[in-house]
Each structure stands twice: as structure tokens, then as C-alpha cells.
Amino acid sequence: RGWRIPSVLQQAKLLLKERLREGSIVVDATVGNGHDTLFLAECVGETGKVYGFDIQKEALASAEARLSEAGLLSCVTLFHAGHERMADALPPEAKGRIQAVTFNLGYLPGGNKEVVTRPETTLQALQTSHDWLAPGGIITVVLYTGHPGGKEEENEVLQWARNLDQKHFQVLWYRFLNQRNHPPTLLAISRNQ
Ligand code: SAM
């Protein structure tokens, strides 16, 4: 079907995949129905560890069913908690050893569109992710602006990321300029080794 530039979601997976190994420790900060959680679990395997966060119980149940069907539940721990509580929920020994953190912001497709991620809690979770990231680790954030509050959240997240010290972090903003109707964009933050 000819060459296509990877979509935002494909590019996020490409960036994650090249960093992850069997045995890596990773976090899915917005589990939802668990598509990304499953992808992460496949990347890190049974010897790895995936920690997941979501505030919606039904979403976590659907994610759990997906992981169980794939036989990958054993390497996953799901927290029914906001990602802003990451620093309390994760085991202290994970600090400095997290190879990847993924965020897929906004609302759950097919779910309650009023339950959305919010700038204040998102920034808190990003800061913890930044503090706990292993050298060579990566944070990916898929940003949506089509819903109320989405643009403000994107602005705040980009402002935070823009200020990270380039001696220690690379910050990439990946987006398609000619797509209509508020296309998602991808922010990636890589900690130097
Ligand atoms: N990647 C997910 C999937 O594969 O289905 C979709 C994620 S969806 C775009 C965003 C999710 O973030 C929703 O499920 C929502 O409940 C969750 N969320 C909202 N606020 C949150 C918070 N403070 N902490 C963790 N998750 C939150």
C-alpha cells in the first residue's frame, strides 16, 4: 500500500519498542481498556513488570480481561487510583529503574466523555515519571485537544516539557500539520544515559 509516515499511535509504539526488553519495568499511566497495557506487557514479558493506573473501575475490568485472555496478567499490577498517586503506589525500589511511562490523555473512547485527564494531576504524574525514569528511559504522551479542557491540558504539558534541561532530556513533539479535526499529537521525553 506504499509508504506512510507512522501515525501518532504507531510512532509511540515504535519509540517504546526500541527501548523495552524482556524484564523491563514500565508504567501505563492511563490504562483505559488496556490496549497499551497489553502492548507493554508483550514487550516486557513474564519477567518484566507493568504497573497501570486508572480511576475508572469498569475500564480496569475490561483491561484485566484483555490481559488475562492474552495470558499476560501475571506481569501486570493495576491500581484503581489516579496516576498522580504514582509515587505512593509504586514500590520504592522501582525509583530510577522505570524504562518507560505511557500516557494517553483525554477521555476513554466509548466511555464517559466527562471523565478526562486534568492538567494538574497529569503534570504531577509527569513529574514523578520524570523523577523515577531510568537513564535511557522514555515517557510518551498522546495529547488530544478536541474535548473541553484538552487544549489547556496540551498547553500546560508542552510548557512543562519545553523547560526540561536539554543536557539530560530530549523532548520531541511529533504531529501532522495538515490533518483536520484536532488530530492527536505525540510528546516523547527521553532521559539521556
Ligand atoms: N490507552 C487506553 C486504552 O488502550 O484503552 C485509553 C486511555 S483513555 C484516552 C484515558 C484514560 O485516562 C481513561 O480511561 C480515564 O479514566 C483515565 N484517567 C483520567 N484521569 C486519570 C487519572 N488521574 N489517573 C489515571 N487515569 C486517569
PDB file of N, CA, C and O in Angstrom, residues 45-84:
ATOM      1  N   GLY A  45       7.339  -8.983  28.747  1.00  0.00           N
ATOM      2  CA  GLY A  45       7.236 -10.424  29.010  1.00  0.00           C
ATOM      3  C   GLY A  45       7.024 -10.775  30.475  1.00  0.00           C
ATOM      4  O   GLY A  45       6.846  -9.898  31.323  1.00  0.00           O
ATOM      5  N   GLU A  46       7.046 -12.076  30.734  1.00  0.00           N
ATOM      6  CA  GLU A  46       6.730 -12.571  32.089  1.00  0.00           C
ATOM      7  C   GLU A  46       7.743 -12.142  33.138  1.00  0.00           C
ATOM      8  O   GLU A  46       7.432 -12.061  34.320  1.00  0.00           O
ATOM      9  N   THR A  47       8.973 -11.869  32.709  1.00  0.00           N
ATOM     10  CA  THR A  47       9.994 -11.470  33.682  1.00  0.00           C
ATOM     11  C   THR A  47       9.987  -9.966  33.930  1.00  0.00           C
ATOM     12  O   THR A  47      10.701  -9.462  34.792  1.00  0.00           O
ATOM     13  N   GLY A  48       9.174  -9.241  33.154  1.00  0.00           N
ATOM     14  CA  GLY A  48       9.079  -7.796  33.325  1.00  0.00           C
ATOM     15  C   GLY A  48       7.949  -7.422  34.254  1.00  0.00           C
ATOM     16  O   GLY A  48       7.315  -8.289  34.871  1.00  0.00           O
ATOM     17  N   LYS A  49       7.711  -6.104  34.374  1.00  0.00           N
ATOM     18  CA  LYS A  49       6.662  -5.636  35.265  1.00  0.00           C
ATOM     19  C   LYS A  49       5.966  -4.422  34.646  1.00  0.00           C
ATOM     20  O   LYS A  49       6.626  -3.476  34.215  1.00  0.00           O
ATOM     21  N   VAL A  50       4.645  -4.486  34.577  1.00  0.00           N
ATOM     22  CA  VAL A  50       3.853  -3.350  34.102  1.00  0.00           C
ATOM     23  C   VAL A  50       2.959  -2.881  35.249  1.00  0.00           C
ATOM     24  O   VAL A  50       2.190  -3.678  35.791  1.00  0.00           O
ATOM     25  N   TYR A  51       3.068  -1.620  35.636  1.00  0.00           N
ATOM     26  CA  TYR A  51       2.152  -1.022  36.606  1.00  0.00           C
ATOM     27  C   TYR A  51       1.179  -0.139  35.839  1.00  0.00           C
ATOM     28  O   TYR A  51       1.615   0.650  34.989  1.00  0.00           O
ATOM     29  N   GLY A  52      -0.122  -0.283  36.147  1.00  0.00           N
ATOM     30  CA  GLY A  52      -1.120   0.501  35.423  1.00  0.00           C
ATOM     31  C   GLY A  52      -2.018   1.274  36.367  1.00  0.00           C
ATOM     32  O   GLY A  52      -2.329   0.805  37.466  1.00  0.00           O
ATOM     33  N   PHE A  53      -2.452   2.466  35.928  1.00  0.00           N
ATOM     34  CA  PHE A  53      -3.327   3.325  36.735  1.00  0.00           C
ATOM     35  C   PHE A  53      -4.562   3.738  35.932  1.00  0.00           C
ATOM     36  O   PHE A  53      -4.451   4.069  34.736  1.00  0.00           O
ATOM     37  N   ASP A  54      -5.732   3.717  36.571  1.00  0.00           N
ATOM     38  CA  ASP A  54      -6.918   4.363  36.010  1.00  0.00           C
ATOM     39  C   ASP A  54      -7.902   4.605  37.144  1.00  0.00           C
ATOM     40  O   ASP A  54      -7.913   3.876  38.135  1.00  0.00           O
ATOM     41  N   ILE A  55      -8.721   5.658  36.963  1.00  0.00           N
ATOM     42  CA  ILE A  55      -9.693   5.988  38.008  1.00  0.00           C
ATOM     43  C   ILE A  55     -11.047   5.347  37.732  1.00  0.00           C
ATOM     44  O   ILE A  55     -11.946   5.447  38.552  1.00  0.00           O
ATOM     45  N   GLN A  56     -11.212   4.682  36.564  1.00  0.00           N
ATOM     46  CA  GLN A  56     -12.493   4.055  36.230  1.00  0.00           C
ATOM     47  C   GLN A  56     -12.405   2.544  36.390  1.00  0.00           C
ATOM     48  O   GLN A  56     -11.655   1.869  35.667  1.00  0.00           O
ATOM     49  N   LYS A  57     -13.221   2.039  37.305  1.00  0.00           N
ATOM     50  CA  LYS A  57     -13.218   0.614  37.629  1.00  0.00           C
ATOM     51  C   LYS A  57     -13.577  -0.253  36.419  1.00  0.00           C
ATOM     52  O   LYS A  57     -12.944  -1.298  36.178  1.00  0.00           O
ATOM     53  N   GLU A  58     -14.587   0.191  35.661  1.00  0.00           N
ATOM     54  CA  GLU A  58     -15.058  -0.605  34.516  1.00  0.00           C
ATOM     55  C   GLU A  58     -13.938  -0.719  33.476  1.00  0.00           C
ATOM     56  O   GLU A  58     -13.778  -1.766  32.843  1.00  0.00           O
ATOM     57  N   ALA A  59     -13.196   0.364  33.299  1.00  0.00           N
ATOM     58  CA  ALA A  59     -12.086   0.349  32.342  1.00  0.00           C
ATOM     59  C   ALA A  59     -11.048  -0.685  32.785  1.00  0.00           C
ATOM     60  O   ALA A  59     -10.584  -1.513  31.989  1.00  0.00           O
ATOM     61  N   LEU A  60     -10.734  -0.683  34.074  1.00  0.00           N
ATOM     62  CA  LEU A  60      -9.725  -1.623  34.585  1.00  0.00           C
ATOM     63  C   LEU A  60     -10.192  -3.063  34.420  1.00  0.00           C
ATOM     64  O   LEU A  60      -9.398  -3.951  34.105  1.00  0.00           O
ATOM     65  N   ALA A  61     -11.503  -3.294  34.613  1.00  0.00           N
ATOM     66  CA  ALA A  61     -12.038  -4.653  34.461  1.00  0.00           C
ATOM     67  C   ALA A  61     -11.881  -5.110  33.015  1.00  0.00           C
ATOM     68  O   ALA A  61     -11.500  -6.262  32.748  1.00  0.00           O
ATOM     69  N   SER A  62     -12.140  -4.217  32.096  1.00  0.00           N
ATOM     70  CA  SER A  62     -12.011  -4.585  30.686  1.00  0.00           C
ATOM     71  C   SER A  62     -10.540  -4.814  30.318  1.00  0.00           C
ATOM     72  O   SER A  62     -10.198  -5.728  29.559  1.00  0.00           O
ATOM     73  N   ALA A  63      -9.650  -4.002  30.888  1.00  0.00           N
ATOM     74  CA  ALA A  63      -8.214  -4.199  30.651  1.00  0.00           C
ATOM     75  C   ALA A  63      -7.760  -5.551  31.218  1.00  0.00           C
ATOM     76  O   ALA A  63      -7.003  -6.297  30.578  1.00  0.00           O
ATOM     77  N   GLU A  64      -8.259  -5.855  32.410  1.00  0.00           N
ATOM     78  CA  GLU A  64      -7.860  -7.112  33.063  1.00  0.00           C
ATOM     79  C   GLU A  64      -8.287  -8.312  32.226  1.00  0.00           C
ATOM     80  O   GLU A  64      -7.530  -9.273  32.063  1.00  0.00           O
ATOM     81  N   ALA A  65      -9.502  -8.246  31.660  1.00  0.00           N
ATOM     82  CA  ALA A  65      -9.996  -9.346  30.826  1.00  0.00           C
ATOM     83  C   ALA A  65      -9.103  -9.504  29.586  1.00  0.00           C
ATOM     84  O   ALA A  65      -8.756 -10.627  29.187  1.00  0.00           O
ATOM     85  N   ARG A  66      -8.726  -8.380  29.000  1.00  0.00           N
ATOM     86  CA  ARG A  66      -7.863  -8.410  27.808  1.00  0.00           C
ATOM     87  C   ARG A  66      -6.506  -9.055  28.121  1.00  0.00           C
ATOM     88  O   ARG A  66      -5.991  -9.883  27.371  1.00  0.00           O
ATOM     89  N   LEU A  67      -5.920  -8.678  29.255  1.00  0.00           N
ATOM     90  CA  LEU A  67      -4.606  -9.201  29.643  1.00  0.00           C
ATOM     91  C   LEU A  67      -4.689 -10.678  29.996  1.00  0.00           C
ATOM     92  O   LEU A  67      -3.796 -11.467  29.665  1.00  0.00           O
ATOM     93  N   SER A  68      -5.780 -11.036  30.658  1.00  0.00           N
ATOM     94  CA  SER A  68      -5.959 -12.418  31.065  1.00  0.00           C
ATOM     95  C   SER A  68      -6.110 -13.318  29.838  1.00  0.00           C
ATOM     96  O   SER A  68      -5.503 -14.391  29.755  1.00  0.00           O
ATOM     97  N   GLU A  69      -6.871 -12.848  28.869  1.00  0.00           N
ATOM     98  CA  GLU A  69      -7.066 -13.617  27.631  1.00  0.00           C
ATOM     99  C   GLU A  69      -5.733 -13.856  26.918  1.00  0.00           C
ATOM    100  O   GLU A  69      -5.510 -14.901  26.321  1.00  0.00           O
ATOM    101  N   ALA A  70      -4.845 -12.862  27.000  1.00  0.00           N
ATOM    102  CA  ALA A  70      -3.532 -12.987  26.351  1.00  0.00           C
ATOM    103  C   ALA A  70      -2.545 -13.758  27.229  1.00  0.00           C
ATOM    104  O   ALA A  70      -1.403 -13.973  26.831  1.00  0.00           O
ATOM    105  N   GLY A  71      -2.971 -14.144  28.422  1.00  0.00           N
ATOM    106  CA  GLY A  71      -2.091 -14.890  29.328  1.00  0.00           C
ATOM    107  C   GLY A  71      -0.976 -14.035  29.899  1.00  0.00           C
ATOM    108  O   GLY A  71       0.088 -14.539  30.249  1.00  0.00           O
ATOM    109  N   LEU A  72      -1.217 -12.719  29.990  1.00  0.00           N
ATOM    110  CA  LEU A  72      -0.141 -11.816  30.421  1.00  0.00           C
ATOM    111  C   LEU A  72      -0.467 -11.063  31.708  1.00  0.00           C
ATOM    112  O   LEU A  72       0.170 -10.054  32.019  1.00  0.00           O
ATOM    113  N   LEU A  73      -1.433 -11.571  32.452  1.00  0.00           N
ATOM    114  CA  LEU A  73      -1.851 -10.866  33.666  1.00  0.00           C
ATOM    115  C   LEU A  73      -0.788 -10.922  34.768  1.00  0.00           C
ATOM    116  O   LEU A  73      -0.680 -10.009  35.592  1.00  0.00           O
ATOM    117  N   SER A  74       0.025 -11.978  34.742  1.00  0.00           N
ATOM    118  CA  SER A  74       0.946 -12.184  35.870  1.00  0.00           C
ATOM    119  C   SER A  74       2.020 -11.094  35.973  1.00  0.00           C
ATOM    120  O   SER A  74       2.545 -10.847  37.056  1.00  0.00           O
ATOM    121  N   CYS A  75       2.351 -10.450  34.884  1.00  0.00           N
ATOM    122  CA  CYS A  75       3.400  -9.416  34.965  1.00  0.00           C
ATOM    123  C   CYS A  75       2.808  -8.028  35.160  1.00  0.00           C
ATOM    124  O   CYS A  75       3.521  -7.025  35.111  1.00  0.00           O
ATOM    125  N   VAL A  76       1.475  -7.941  35.358  1.00  0.00           N
ATOM    126  CA  VAL A  76       0.809  -6.638  35.432  1.00  0.00           C
ATOM    127  C   VAL A  76       0.184  -6.415  36.807  1.00  0.00           C
ATOM    128  O   VAL A  76      -0.436  -7.316  37.363  1.00  0.00           O
ATOM    129  N   THR A  77       0.372  -5.218  37.359  1.00  0.00           N
ATOM    130  CA  THR A  77      -0.358  -4.805  38.565  1.00  0.00           C
ATOM    131  C   THR A  77      -1.153  -3.555  38.221  1.00  0.00           C
ATOM    132  O   THR A  77      -0.578  -2.552  37.779  1.00  0.00           O
ATOM    133  N   LEU A  78      -2.501  -3.642  38.376  1.00  0.00           N
ATOM    134  CA  LEU A  78      -3.353  -2.499  38.049  1.00  0.00           C
ATOM    135  C   LEU A  78      -3.799  -1.817  39.331  1.00  0.00           C
ATOM    136  O   LEU A  78      -4.255  -2.484  40.266  1.00  0.00           O
ATOM    137  N   PHE A  79      -3.670  -0.491  39.377  1.00  0.00           N
ATOM    138  CA  PHE A  79      -4.109   0.285  40.535  1.00  0.00           C
ATOM    139  C   PHE A  79      -5.364   1.058  40.167  1.00  0.00           C
ATOM    140  O   PHE A  79      -5.364   1.787  39.159  1.00  0.00           O
ATOM    141  N   HIS A  80      -6.420   0.899  40.989  1.00  0.00           N
ATOM    142  CA  HIS A  80      -7.609   1.734  40.816  1.00  0.00           C
ATOM    143  C   HIS A  80      -7.331   3.043  41.547  1.00  0.00           C
ATOM    144  O   HIS A  80      -7.764   3.255  42.679  1.00  0.00           O
ATOM    145  N   ALA A  81      -6.555   3.890  40.904  1.00  0.00           N
ATOM    146  CA  ALA A  81      -6.086   5.133  41.533  1.00  0.00           C
ATOM    147  C   ALA A  81      -5.625   6.076  40.436  1.00  0.00           C
ATOM    148  O   ALA A  81      -5.256   5.649  39.344  1.00  0.00           O
ATOM    149  N   GLY A  82      -5.654   7.360  40.761  1.00  0.00           N
ATOM    150  CA  GLY A  82      -5.156   8.354  39.815  1.00  0.00           C
ATOM    151  C   GLY A  82      -3.634   8.256  39.671  1.00  0.00           C
ATOM    152  O   GLY A  82      -2.937   7.953  40.643  1.00  0.00           O
ATOM    153  N   HIS A  83      -3.149   8.541  38.478  1.00  0.00           N
ATOM    154  CA  HIS A  83      -1.697   8.459  38.244  1.00  0.00           C
ATOM    155  C   HIS A  83      -0.917   9.478  39.079  1.00  0.00           C
ATOM    156  O   HIS A  83       0.289   9.332  39.251  1.00  0.00           O
ATOM    157  N   GLU A  84      -1.614  10.505  39.593  1.00  0.00           N
ATOM    158  CA  GLU A  84      -0.941  11.479  40.454  1.00  0.00           C
ATOM    159  C   GLU A  84      -0.473  10.844  41.758  1.00  0.00           C
ATOM    160  O   GLU A  84       0.325  11.424  42.487  1.00  0.00           O
TER     161      GLU A  84
END
